[in-house]
Short mmCIF file of C-alpha atoms in Angstrom, two decimals:
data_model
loop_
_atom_site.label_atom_id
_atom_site.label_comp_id
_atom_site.label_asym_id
_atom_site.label_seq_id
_atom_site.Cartn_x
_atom_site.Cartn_y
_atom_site.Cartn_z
CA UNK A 1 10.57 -1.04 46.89
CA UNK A 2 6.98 -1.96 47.83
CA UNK A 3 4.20 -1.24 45.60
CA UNK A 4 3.06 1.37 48.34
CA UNK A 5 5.66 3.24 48.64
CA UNK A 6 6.20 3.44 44.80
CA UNK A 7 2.40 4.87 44.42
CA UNK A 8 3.21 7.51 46.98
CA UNK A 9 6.40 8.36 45.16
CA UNK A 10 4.73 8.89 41.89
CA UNK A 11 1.99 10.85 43.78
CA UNK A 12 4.52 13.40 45.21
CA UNK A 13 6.23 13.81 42.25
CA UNK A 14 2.69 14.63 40.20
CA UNK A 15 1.94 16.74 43.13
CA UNK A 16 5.46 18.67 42.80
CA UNK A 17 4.60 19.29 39.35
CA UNK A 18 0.95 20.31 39.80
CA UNK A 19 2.51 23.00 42.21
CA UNK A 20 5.72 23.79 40.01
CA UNK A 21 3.33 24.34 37.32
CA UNK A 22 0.54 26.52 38.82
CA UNK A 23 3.45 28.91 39.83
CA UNK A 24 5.00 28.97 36.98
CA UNK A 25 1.76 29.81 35.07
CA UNK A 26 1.30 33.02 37.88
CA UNK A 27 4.53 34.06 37.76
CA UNK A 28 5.90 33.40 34.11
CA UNK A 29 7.55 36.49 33.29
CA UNK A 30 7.25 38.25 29.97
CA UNK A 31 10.40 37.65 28.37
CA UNK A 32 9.72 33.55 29.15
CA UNK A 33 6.76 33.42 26.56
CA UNK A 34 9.09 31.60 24.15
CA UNK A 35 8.56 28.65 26.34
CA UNK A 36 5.51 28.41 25.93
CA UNK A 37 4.72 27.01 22.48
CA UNK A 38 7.22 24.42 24.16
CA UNK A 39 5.19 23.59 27.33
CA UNK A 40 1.83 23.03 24.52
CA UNK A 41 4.06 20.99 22.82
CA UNK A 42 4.70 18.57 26.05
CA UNK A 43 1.07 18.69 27.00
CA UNK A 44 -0.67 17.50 23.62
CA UNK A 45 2.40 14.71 23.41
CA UNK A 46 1.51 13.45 26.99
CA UNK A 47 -2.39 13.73 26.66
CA UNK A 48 -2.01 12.02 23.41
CA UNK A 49 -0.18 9.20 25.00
CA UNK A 50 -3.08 8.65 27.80
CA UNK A 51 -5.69 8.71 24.96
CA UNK A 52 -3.91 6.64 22.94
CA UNK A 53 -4.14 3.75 25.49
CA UNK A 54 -7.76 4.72 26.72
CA UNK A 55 -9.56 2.31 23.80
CA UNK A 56 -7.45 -0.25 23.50
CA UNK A 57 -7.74 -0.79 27.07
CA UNK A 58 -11.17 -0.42 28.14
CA UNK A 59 -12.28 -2.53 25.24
CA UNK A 60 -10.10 -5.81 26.04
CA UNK A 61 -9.92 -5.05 29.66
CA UNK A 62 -14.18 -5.11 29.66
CA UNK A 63 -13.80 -8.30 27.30
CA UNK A 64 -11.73 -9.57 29.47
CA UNK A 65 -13.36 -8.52 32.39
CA UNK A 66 -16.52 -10.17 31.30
CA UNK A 67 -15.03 -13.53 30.89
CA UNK A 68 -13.46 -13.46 34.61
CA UNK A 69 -17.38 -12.67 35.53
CA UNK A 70 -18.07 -15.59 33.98
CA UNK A 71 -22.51 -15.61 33.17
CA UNK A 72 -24.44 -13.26 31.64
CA UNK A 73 -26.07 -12.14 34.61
CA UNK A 74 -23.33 -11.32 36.75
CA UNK A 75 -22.65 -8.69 33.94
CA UNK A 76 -25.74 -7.48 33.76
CA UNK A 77 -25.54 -6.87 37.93
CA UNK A 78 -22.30 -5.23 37.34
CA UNK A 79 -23.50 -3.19 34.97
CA UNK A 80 -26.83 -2.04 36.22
CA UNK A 81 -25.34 -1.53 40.03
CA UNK A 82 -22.99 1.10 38.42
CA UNK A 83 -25.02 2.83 36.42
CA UNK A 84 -27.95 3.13 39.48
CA UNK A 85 -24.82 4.29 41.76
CA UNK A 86 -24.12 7.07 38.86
CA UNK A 87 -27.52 8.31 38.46
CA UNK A 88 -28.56 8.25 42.08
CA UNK A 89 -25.36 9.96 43.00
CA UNK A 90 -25.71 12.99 40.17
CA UNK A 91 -29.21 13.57 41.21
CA UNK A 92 -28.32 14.25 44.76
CA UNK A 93 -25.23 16.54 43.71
CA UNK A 94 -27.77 18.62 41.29
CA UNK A 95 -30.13 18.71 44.60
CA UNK A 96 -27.06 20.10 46.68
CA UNK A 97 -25.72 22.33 44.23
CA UNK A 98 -29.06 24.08 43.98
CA UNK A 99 -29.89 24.65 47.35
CA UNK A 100 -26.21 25.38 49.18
CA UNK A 101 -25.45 28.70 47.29
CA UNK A 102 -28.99 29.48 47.28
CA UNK A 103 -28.61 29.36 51.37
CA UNK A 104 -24.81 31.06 51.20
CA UNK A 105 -26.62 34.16 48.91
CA UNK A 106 -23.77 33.62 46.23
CA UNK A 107 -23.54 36.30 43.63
CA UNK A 108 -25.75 38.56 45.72
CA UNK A 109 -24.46 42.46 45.39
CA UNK A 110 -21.74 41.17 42.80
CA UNK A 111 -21.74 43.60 39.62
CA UNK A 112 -20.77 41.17 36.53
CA UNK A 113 -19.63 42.56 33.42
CA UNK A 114 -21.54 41.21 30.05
CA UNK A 115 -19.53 39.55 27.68
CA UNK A 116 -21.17 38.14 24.83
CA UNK A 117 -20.65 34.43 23.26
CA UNK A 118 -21.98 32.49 20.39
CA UNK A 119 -21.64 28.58 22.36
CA UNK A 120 -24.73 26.61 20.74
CA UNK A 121 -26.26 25.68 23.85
CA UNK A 122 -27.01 21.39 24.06
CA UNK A 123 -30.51 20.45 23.28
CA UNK A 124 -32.77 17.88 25.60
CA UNK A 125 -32.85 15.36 22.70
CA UNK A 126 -29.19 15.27 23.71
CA UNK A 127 -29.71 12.46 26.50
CA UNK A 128 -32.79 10.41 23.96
CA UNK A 129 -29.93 10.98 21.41
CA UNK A 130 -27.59 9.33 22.70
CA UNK A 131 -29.80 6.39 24.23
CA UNK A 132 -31.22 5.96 20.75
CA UNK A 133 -27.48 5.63 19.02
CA UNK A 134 -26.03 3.46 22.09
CA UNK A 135 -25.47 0.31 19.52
CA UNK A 136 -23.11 1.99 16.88
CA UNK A 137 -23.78 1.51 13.49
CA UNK A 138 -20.05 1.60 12.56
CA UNK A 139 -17.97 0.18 15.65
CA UNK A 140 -14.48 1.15 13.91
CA UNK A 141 -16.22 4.53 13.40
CA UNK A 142 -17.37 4.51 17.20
CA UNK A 143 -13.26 4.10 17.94
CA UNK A 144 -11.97 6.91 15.76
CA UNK A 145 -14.60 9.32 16.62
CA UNK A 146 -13.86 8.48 20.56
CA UNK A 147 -17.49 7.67 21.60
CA UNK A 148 -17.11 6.06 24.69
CA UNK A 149 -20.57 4.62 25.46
CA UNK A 150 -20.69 3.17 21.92
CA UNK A 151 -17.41 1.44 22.58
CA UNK A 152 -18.51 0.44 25.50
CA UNK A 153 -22.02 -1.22 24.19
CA UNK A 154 -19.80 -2.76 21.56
CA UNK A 155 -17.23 -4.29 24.37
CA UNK A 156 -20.01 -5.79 26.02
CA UNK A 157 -21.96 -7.20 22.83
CA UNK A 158 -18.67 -9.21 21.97
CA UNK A 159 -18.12 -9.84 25.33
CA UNK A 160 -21.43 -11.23 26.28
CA UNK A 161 -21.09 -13.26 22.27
CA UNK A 162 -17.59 -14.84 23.50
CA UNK A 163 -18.69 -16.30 27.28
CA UNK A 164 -21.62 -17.58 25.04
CA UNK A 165 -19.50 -19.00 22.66
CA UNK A 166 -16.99 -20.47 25.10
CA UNK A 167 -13.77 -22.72 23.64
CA UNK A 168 -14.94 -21.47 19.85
CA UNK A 169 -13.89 -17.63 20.68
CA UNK A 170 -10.55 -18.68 23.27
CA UNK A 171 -8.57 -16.62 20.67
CA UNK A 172 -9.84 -13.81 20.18
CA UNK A 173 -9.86 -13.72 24.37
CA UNK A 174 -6.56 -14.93 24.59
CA UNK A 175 -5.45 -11.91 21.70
CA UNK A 176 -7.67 -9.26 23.72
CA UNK A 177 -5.89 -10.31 26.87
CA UNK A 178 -2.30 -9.72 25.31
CA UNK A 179 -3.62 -6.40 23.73
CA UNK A 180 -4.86 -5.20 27.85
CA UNK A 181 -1.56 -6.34 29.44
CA UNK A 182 0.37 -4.33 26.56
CA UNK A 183 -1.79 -1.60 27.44
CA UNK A 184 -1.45 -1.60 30.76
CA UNK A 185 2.42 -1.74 30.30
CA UNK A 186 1.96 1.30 28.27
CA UNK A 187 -0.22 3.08 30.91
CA UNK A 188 2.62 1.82 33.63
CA UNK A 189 5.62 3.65 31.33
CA UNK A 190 3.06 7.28 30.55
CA UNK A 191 3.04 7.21 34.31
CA UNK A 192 6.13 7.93 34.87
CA UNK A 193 5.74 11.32 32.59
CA UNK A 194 2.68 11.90 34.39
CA UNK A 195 4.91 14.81 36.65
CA UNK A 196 6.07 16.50 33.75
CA UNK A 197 2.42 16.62 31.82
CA UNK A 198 0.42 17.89 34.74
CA UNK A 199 3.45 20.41 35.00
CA UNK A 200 3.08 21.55 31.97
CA UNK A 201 -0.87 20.99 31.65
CA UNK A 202 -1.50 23.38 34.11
CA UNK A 203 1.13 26.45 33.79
CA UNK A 204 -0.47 26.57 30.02
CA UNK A 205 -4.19 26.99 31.77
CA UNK A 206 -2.97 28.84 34.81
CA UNK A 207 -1.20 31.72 32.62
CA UNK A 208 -4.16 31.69 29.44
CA UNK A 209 -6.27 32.77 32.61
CA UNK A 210 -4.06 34.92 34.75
CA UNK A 211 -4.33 35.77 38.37
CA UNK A 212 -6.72 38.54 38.39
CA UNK A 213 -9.74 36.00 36.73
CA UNK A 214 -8.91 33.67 39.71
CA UNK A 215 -9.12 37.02 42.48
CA UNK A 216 -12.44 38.30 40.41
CA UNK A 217 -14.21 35.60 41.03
CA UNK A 218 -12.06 34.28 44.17
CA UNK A 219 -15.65 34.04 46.38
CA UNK A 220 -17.28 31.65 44.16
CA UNK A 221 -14.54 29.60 43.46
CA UNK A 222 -13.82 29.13 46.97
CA UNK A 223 -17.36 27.79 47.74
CA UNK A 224 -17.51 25.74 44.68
CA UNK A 225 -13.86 24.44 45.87
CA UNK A 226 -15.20 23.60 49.27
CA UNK A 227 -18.30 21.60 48.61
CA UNK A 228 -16.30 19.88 45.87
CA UNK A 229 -13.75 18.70 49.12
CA UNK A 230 -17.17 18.08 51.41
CA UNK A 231 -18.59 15.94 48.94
CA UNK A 232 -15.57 14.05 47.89
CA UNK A 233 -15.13 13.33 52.01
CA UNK A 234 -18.74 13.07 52.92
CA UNK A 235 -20.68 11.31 50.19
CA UNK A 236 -17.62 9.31 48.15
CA UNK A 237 -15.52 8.87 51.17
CA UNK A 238 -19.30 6.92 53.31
CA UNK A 239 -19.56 5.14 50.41
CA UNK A 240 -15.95 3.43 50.12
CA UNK A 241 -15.78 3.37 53.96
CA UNK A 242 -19.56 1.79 54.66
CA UNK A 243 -20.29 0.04 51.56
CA UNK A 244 -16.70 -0.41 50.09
CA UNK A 245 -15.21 -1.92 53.32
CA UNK A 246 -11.93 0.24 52.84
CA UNK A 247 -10.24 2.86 54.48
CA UNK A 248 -9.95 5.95 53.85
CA UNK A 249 -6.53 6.64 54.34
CA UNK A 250 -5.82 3.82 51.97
CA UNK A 251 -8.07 4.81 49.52
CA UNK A 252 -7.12 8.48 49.31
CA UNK A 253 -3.28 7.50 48.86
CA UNK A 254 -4.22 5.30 46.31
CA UNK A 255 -5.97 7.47 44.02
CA UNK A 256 -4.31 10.90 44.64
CA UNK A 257 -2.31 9.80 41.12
CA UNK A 258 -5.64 9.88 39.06
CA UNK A 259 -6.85 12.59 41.57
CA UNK A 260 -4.05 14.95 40.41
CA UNK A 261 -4.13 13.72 36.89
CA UNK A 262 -7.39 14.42 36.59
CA UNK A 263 -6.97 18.44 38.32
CA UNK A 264 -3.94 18.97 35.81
CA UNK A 265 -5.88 17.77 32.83
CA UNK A 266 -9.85 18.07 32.77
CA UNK A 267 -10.51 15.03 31.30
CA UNK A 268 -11.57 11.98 33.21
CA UNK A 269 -11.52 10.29 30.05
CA UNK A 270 -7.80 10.91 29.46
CA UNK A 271 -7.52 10.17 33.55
CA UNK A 272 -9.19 6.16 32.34
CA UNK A 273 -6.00 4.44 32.18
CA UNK A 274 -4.65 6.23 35.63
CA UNK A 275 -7.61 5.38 37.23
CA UNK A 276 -7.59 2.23 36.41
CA UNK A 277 -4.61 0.99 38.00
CA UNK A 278 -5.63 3.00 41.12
CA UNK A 279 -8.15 0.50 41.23
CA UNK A 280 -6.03 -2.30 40.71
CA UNK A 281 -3.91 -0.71 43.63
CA UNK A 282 -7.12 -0.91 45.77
CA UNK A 283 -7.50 -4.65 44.56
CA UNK A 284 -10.79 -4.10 42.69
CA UNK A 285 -11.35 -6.92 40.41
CA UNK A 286 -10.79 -6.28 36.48
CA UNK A 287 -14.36 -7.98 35.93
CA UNK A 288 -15.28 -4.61 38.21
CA UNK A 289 -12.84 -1.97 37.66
CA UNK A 290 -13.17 -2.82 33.60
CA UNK A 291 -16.65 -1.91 33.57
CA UNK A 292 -17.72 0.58 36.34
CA UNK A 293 -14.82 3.05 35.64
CA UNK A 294 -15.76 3.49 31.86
CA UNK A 295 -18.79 3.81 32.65
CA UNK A 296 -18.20 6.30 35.23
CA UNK A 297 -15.73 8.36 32.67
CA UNK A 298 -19.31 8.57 30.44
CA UNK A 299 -22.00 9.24 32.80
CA UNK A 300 -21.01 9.86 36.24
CA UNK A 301 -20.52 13.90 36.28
CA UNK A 302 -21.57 14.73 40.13
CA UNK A 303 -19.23 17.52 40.28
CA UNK A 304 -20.41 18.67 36.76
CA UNK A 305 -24.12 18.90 38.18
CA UNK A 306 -22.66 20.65 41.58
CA UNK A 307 -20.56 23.17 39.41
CA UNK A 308 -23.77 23.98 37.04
CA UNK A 309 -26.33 24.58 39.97
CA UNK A 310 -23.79 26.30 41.12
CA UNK A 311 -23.90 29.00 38.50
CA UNK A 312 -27.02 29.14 37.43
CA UNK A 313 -27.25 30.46 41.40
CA UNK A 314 -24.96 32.54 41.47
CA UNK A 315 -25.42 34.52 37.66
CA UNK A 316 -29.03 34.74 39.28
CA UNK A 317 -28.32 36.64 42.01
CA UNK A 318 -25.79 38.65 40.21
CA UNK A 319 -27.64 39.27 37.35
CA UNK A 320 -31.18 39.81 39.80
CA UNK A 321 -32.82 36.80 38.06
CA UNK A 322 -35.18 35.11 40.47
CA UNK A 323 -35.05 31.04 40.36
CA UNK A 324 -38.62 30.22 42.19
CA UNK A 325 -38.67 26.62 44.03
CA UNK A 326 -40.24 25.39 40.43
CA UNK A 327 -37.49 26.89 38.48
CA UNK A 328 -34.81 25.23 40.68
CA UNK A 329 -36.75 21.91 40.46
CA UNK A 330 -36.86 22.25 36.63
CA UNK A 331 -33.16 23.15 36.79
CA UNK A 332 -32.30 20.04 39.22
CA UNK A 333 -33.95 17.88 36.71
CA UNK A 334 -32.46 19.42 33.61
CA UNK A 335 -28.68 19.29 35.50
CA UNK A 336 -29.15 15.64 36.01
CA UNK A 337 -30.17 14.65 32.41
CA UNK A 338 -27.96 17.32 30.60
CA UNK A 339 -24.79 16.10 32.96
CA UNK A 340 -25.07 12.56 32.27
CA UNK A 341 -25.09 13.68 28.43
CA UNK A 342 -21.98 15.94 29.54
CA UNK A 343 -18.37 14.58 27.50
CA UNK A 344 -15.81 13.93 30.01
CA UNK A 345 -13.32 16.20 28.14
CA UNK A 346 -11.75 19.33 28.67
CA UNK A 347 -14.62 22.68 28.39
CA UNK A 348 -17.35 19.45 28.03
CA UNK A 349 -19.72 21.76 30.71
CA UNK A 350 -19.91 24.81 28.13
CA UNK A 351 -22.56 23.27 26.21
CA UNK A 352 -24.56 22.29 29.21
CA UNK A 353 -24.01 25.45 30.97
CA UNK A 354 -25.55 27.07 27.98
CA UNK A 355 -28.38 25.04 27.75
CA UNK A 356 -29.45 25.83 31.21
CA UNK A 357 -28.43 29.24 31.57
CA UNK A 358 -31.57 29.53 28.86
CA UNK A 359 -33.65 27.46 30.84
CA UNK A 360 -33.17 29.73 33.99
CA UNK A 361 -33.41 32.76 31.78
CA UNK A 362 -30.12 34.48 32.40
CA UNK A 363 -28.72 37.42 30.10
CA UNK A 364 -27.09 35.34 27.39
CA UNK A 365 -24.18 37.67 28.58
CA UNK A 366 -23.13 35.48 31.15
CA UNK A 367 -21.67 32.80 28.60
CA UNK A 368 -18.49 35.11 28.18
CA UNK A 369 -17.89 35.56 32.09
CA UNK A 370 -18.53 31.71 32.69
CA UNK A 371 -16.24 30.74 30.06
CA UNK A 372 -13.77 32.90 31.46
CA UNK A 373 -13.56 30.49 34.68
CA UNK A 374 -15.00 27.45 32.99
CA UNK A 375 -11.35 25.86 33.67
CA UNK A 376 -10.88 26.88 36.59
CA UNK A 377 -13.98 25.06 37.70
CA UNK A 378 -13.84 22.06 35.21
CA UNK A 379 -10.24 21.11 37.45
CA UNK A 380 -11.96 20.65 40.35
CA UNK A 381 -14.92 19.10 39.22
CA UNK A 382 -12.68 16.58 36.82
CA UNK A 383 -10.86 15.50 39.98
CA UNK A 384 -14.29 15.44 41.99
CA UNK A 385 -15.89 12.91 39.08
CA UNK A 386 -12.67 10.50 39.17
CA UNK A 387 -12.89 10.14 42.99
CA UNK A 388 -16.27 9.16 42.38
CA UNK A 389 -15.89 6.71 39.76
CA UNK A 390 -13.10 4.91 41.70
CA UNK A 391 -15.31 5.00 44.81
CA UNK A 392 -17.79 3.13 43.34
CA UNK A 393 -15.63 0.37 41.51
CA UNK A 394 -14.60 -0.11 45.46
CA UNK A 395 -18.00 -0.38 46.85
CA UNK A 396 -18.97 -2.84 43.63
CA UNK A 397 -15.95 -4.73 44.86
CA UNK A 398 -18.04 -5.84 48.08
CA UNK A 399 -21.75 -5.32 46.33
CA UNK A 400 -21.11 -7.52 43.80
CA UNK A 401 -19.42 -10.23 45.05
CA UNK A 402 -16.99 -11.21 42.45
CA UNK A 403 -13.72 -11.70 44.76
CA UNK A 404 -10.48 -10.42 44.18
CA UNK A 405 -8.39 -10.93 41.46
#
């Protein structure tokens, strides 16, 4: 069997259990709660075996990745292309998901009952924060508290110190080589349990929310769902046909495994290890794929700036809060920063939602009803922010002129 068909097998298998799942969630009939302490049970065992790899892997696959590069400032192009592509790319999906409900008149006439919440909203010293603690003071600290971007500074600190080094540091390259390909083994055998985890991923979310959240706020969700799809076709789909030199029938096969992943579990950081063998599918190079996807897992939260602008909008209208064109500029600006700053982990958007539903001046009210859906929307916009980060690993692929593997 042919490594193409065996990706598209996998893929309709997640996709039967994304389905299977969702329905079951809907539909799960009272006297079939006893399974569920069962289907939690399958989920935290299967998105503790995609964590588990997550670290492991993008630390010796960036080391390793770095060597393959093979000069300091081919890294530093790899590096600074993705993180330009990530900012640029969140600043135009803040812009969009400003002005597009503002033009559709979402939450206009829509009467929205007041729940309140206690969420701490996240503070603008959030994104100087974590700029000023990007070297970690305790690396092994940096791995057990799962900060990503301080891994990530570390990867590149030893990576950078062994291509310096050369013959002296073979070893340790040759060990952190061994330690990727067992990951990636590892990855290769969770994969196959991927079906199962979405399954029962979802049905847990599906039935904690019930149907009648998803009908009461059907409208908004629809919208959201739709620019999420336009965005994913328009902007990432340009930029890995134009720039990536790839097609987008290829592409979209390839990644539909992460894609789903990604739906059925929030968390494009628990998606890493799918997404990177997507890219491998799509023949990005490891020096690449090693770097830019981390990266993207951190910072890159389009859909996270589309979904905020999005609500801020529409609790606006609903709540008869007028955003003037200053307000929405200060709100554009504040999405961008407070996104990039946004964990990519399940309910990661709370905090930031909180932060600029003050900045807006909505009823603090509107915490409770948004974290009622927050979910519902964090799916989509997980599965949005993957796309993206696998997009531009296969635009770097031509940018950066490494070659294939």
């Amino acid at each position: 069997m042919t490594k193409s068909k065996r990706t598209l097998n996998i893929t309709w298998r997640i996709f039967i259990g994304l389905i299977l799942g969702i329905l079951f969630g809907l539909f799960m009939p009272g006297h079939c709660e006893w399974a569920l302490p069962a289907i939690e049970l399958v989920s935290s065992l299967y998105m503790n075996a995609l964590r588990m790899m997550i670290y492991p892997l993008v630390f010796c696959s960036l080391i390793v990745g770095i060597q393959g590069i093979g000069s300091i400032s081919a890294t530093g192009r790899v590096g600074g292309q993705s993180v330009l592509y990530f900012v640029c790319t969140t600043v135009f999906a803040s812009l969009l998901g400003l002005f597009l409900p503002q033009t559709l008149g979402l939450g206009k006439g829509v009467a929205i009952e007041m729940v309140e919440s206690s969420i701490e909203a996240t503070k603008f010293t959030s994104l100087l924060d974590t700029v000023k603690n990007l070297i970690p003071s305790n690396p092994i600290a940096s791995f057990a508290n799962g900060d990503m971007l301080q891994v990530l500074v570390f990867a590149i600190i030893v990576g950078i110190a062994c291509l310096t080094l050369g013959q002296k540091a073979s070893p340790f390259v040759k060990v952190a080589e061994a330690v990727n390909d067992i990951s990636v083994k590892i990855v290769s055998w969770v994969m196959y349990c991927t079906p199962v985890g979405v399954f029962c991923s979802i049905a847990g979310v599906v039935y904690a929310n019930g149907g009648d959240t998803i009908i009461a706020l059907a409208g908004v969700l629809i919208a959201l769902y739709v620019t999420f799809l336009l965005y994913v076709l328009i902007v990432y789909g340009g930029i890995v046909k134009i720039i990536g030199k790839c097609g987008l029938r290829r592409f979209f096969t390839k990644v539909l495994p992460a894609a789903l992943n990604a739906f059925g579990t929030c968390s494009s950081s628990a998606t890493l290890p799918i997404s990177k063998k997507c890219a491998d599918d799509l023949d990005v190079p490891n020096e690449i794929s090693s770097l830019a996807l981390p990266l993207g897992a951190t910072i890159n939260m389009d859909a996270v700036s589309i979904l905020m602008s999005f609500m801020i909008v529409f609790f606006a209208n609903a709540c008869g809060v007028e955003i003037s064109l200053g307000m929405m500029i200060t709100v554009m600006l504040s999405n961008a920063l407070l996104s990039i700053g946004c964990p990519g982990v399940p309910g990661g958007a709370i905090a930031c939602f909180a932060a600029l539903s003050v900045i807006a001046g909505l009823p603090a009210g509107v915490m409770g009803v948004y974290i009622s859906i927050n979910t519902l929307c964090d799916m989509g916009a997980t599965c949005c922010n993957v796309l993206g980060d696998i997009a531009c690993a296969v635009a770097m692929k031509e940018t950066c002129k490494l070659g294939k593997k």
